[in-house]
Amino acid sequence: MGCEKDPTIQSPAKHLKIEVFLKNLQVPWGMAFLPNGDFLFCQRDGQIDLMKNNSRDYNMIMFRTVQTSEGGLLGLAIDPNFNSNHYVYIY
């Protein structure tokens, strides 16, 4: 049952808007915004995708099979000094 059809779920604030902007993902898991507004997200099977700022399209930038049983790629983090070193940590 989706939230939009469940009358018992109340929005915590009237000004919030819930919007689905990506569909047909396998098991989306972690996400992070880059300083320029681009959006990185990962899926448990090991796929990392990049969505450019102000776009609805995304491109796979890395895939490495890491899913075993209930484990897999859990998340990603942007280094605080990303603008100078361009490090993204995956775990």
CSV table of C-alpha atoms in Angstrom, one decimal:
chain,number,residue,atom,x,y,z
A,1,MET,CA,0.0,0.0,0.0
A,2,GLY,CA,1.5,3.4,-1.0
A,3,CYS,CA,1.5,6.4,1.3
A,4,GLU,CA,-0.6,8.4,-1.2
A,5,LYS,CA,-3.5,5.9,-0.8
A,6,ASP,CA,-3.3,5.5,3.0
A,7,PRO,CA,-5.6,8.0,4.8
A,8,THR,CA,-4.1,7.1,8.2
A,9,ILE,CA,-0.6,8.5,7.3
A,10,GLN,CA,-0.4,12.2,8.1
A,11,SER,CA,2.1,14.6,6.8
A,12,PRO,CA,4.2,16.2,9.7
A,13,ALA,CA,3.9,19.6,8.1
A,14,LYS,CA,1.6,21.0,5.4
A,15,HIS,CA,4.4,22.5,3.4
A,16,LEU,CA,6.2,19.2,2.8
A,17,LYS,CA,5.8,17.6,-0.6
A,18,ILE,CA,6.6,13.9,-1.3
A,19,GLU,CA,7.7,13.2,-4.9
A,20,VAL,CA,9.0,10.1,-6.5
A,21,PHE,CA,11.9,11.1,-8.8
A,22,LEU,CA,13.4,7.7,-9.6
A,23,LYS,CA,11.7,4.4,-10.4
A,24,ASN,CA,12.6,0.8,-11.2
A,25,LEU,CA,15.7,0.7,-9.0
A,26,GLN,CA,16.7,-2.7,-7.5
A,27,VAL,CA,17.6,-2.0,-3.9
A,28,PRO,CA,18.6,1.7,-3.5
A,29,TRP,CA,20.6,2.1,-0.4
A,30,GLY,CA,22.8,5.1,0.1
A,31,MET,CA,22.9,8.6,-1.3
A,32,ALA,CA,24.9,11.8,-1.1
A,33,PHE,CA,25.0,15.2,-2.8
A,34,LEU,CA,28.2,16.5,-4.3
A,35,PRO,CA,29.2,20.2,-3.7
A,36,ASN,CA,28.0,21.2,-7.2
A,37,GLY,CA,24.5,19.7,-6.6
A,38,ASP,CA,25.0,16.4,-8.5
A,39,PHE,CA,23.5,13.4,-6.7
A,40,LEU,CA,25.3,10.0,-6.2
A,41,PHE,CA,23.3,7.0,-5.1
A,42,CYS,CA,24.2,3.3,-4.7
A,43,GLN,CA,22.3,0.1,-4.8
A,44,ARG,CA,22.9,-2.9,-2.7
A,45,ASP,CA,24.2,-5.0,-5.6
A,46,GLY,CA,27.2,-2.7,-6.1
A,47,GLN,CA,25.9,-0.2,-8.7
A,48,ILE,CA,26.8,3.5,-8.2
A,49,ASP,CA,24.9,6.0,-10.2
A,50,LEU,CA,25.3,9.8,-10.8
A,51,MET,CA,22.4,12.1,-11.4
A,52,LYS,CA,23.5,15.5,-12.7
A,53,ASN,CA,22.0,18.6,-10.9
A,54,ASN,CA,18.6,19.6,-12.3
A,55,SER,CA,18.2,16.4,-14.3
A,56,ARG,CA,16.0,13.4,-14.1
A,57,ASP,CA,18.5,11.2,-16.0
A,58,TYR,CA,21.2,9.2,-14.3
A,59,ASN,CA,24.2,7.2,-15.5
A,60,MET,CA,25.9,4.2,-13.9
A,61,ILE,CA,29.5,5.2,-13.0
A,62,MET,CA,30.6,2.0,-11.3
A,63,PHE,CA,29.4,-1.6,-10.9
A,64,ARG,CA,31.2,-4.2,-8.9
A,65,THR,CA,29.2,-7.2,-7.6
A,66,VAL,CA,29.3,-7.1,-3.8
A,67,GLN,CA,26.0,-8.5,-2.8
A,68,THR,CA,26.1,-11.8,-0.9
A,69,SER,CA,23.1,-13.1,0.9
A,70,GLU,CA,21.7,-10.1,2.8
A,71,GLY,CA,24.9,-8.1,2.6
A,72,GLY,CA,26.1,-5.8,-0.1
A,73,LEU,CA,27.1,-2.2,-0.8
A,74,LEU,CA,25.7,-0.2,2.1
A,75,GLY,CA,26.5,3.4,1.4
A,76,LEU,CA,28.7,6.2,0.3
A,77,ALA,CA,30.1,9.4,1.7
A,78,ILE,CA,31.7,12.5,0.3
A,79,ASP,CA,35.0,13.6,1.7
A,80,PRO,CA,34.9,16.9,3.4
A,81,ASN,CA,37.7,18.1,1.1
A,82,PHE,CA,36.0,16.7,-2.0
A,83,ASN,CA,36.6,20.0,-4.0
A,84,SER,CA,40.3,19.5,-3.7
A,85,ASN,CA,40.8,15.7,-3.6
A,86,HIS,CA,37.6,14.3,-5.3
A,87,TYR,CA,37.4,11.4,-2.8
A,88,VAL,CA,34.1,9.4,-2.5
A,89,TYR,CA,34.1,6.6,0.1
A,90,ILE,CA,32.0,3.5,-0.4
A,91,TYR,CA,31.3,0.9,2.2
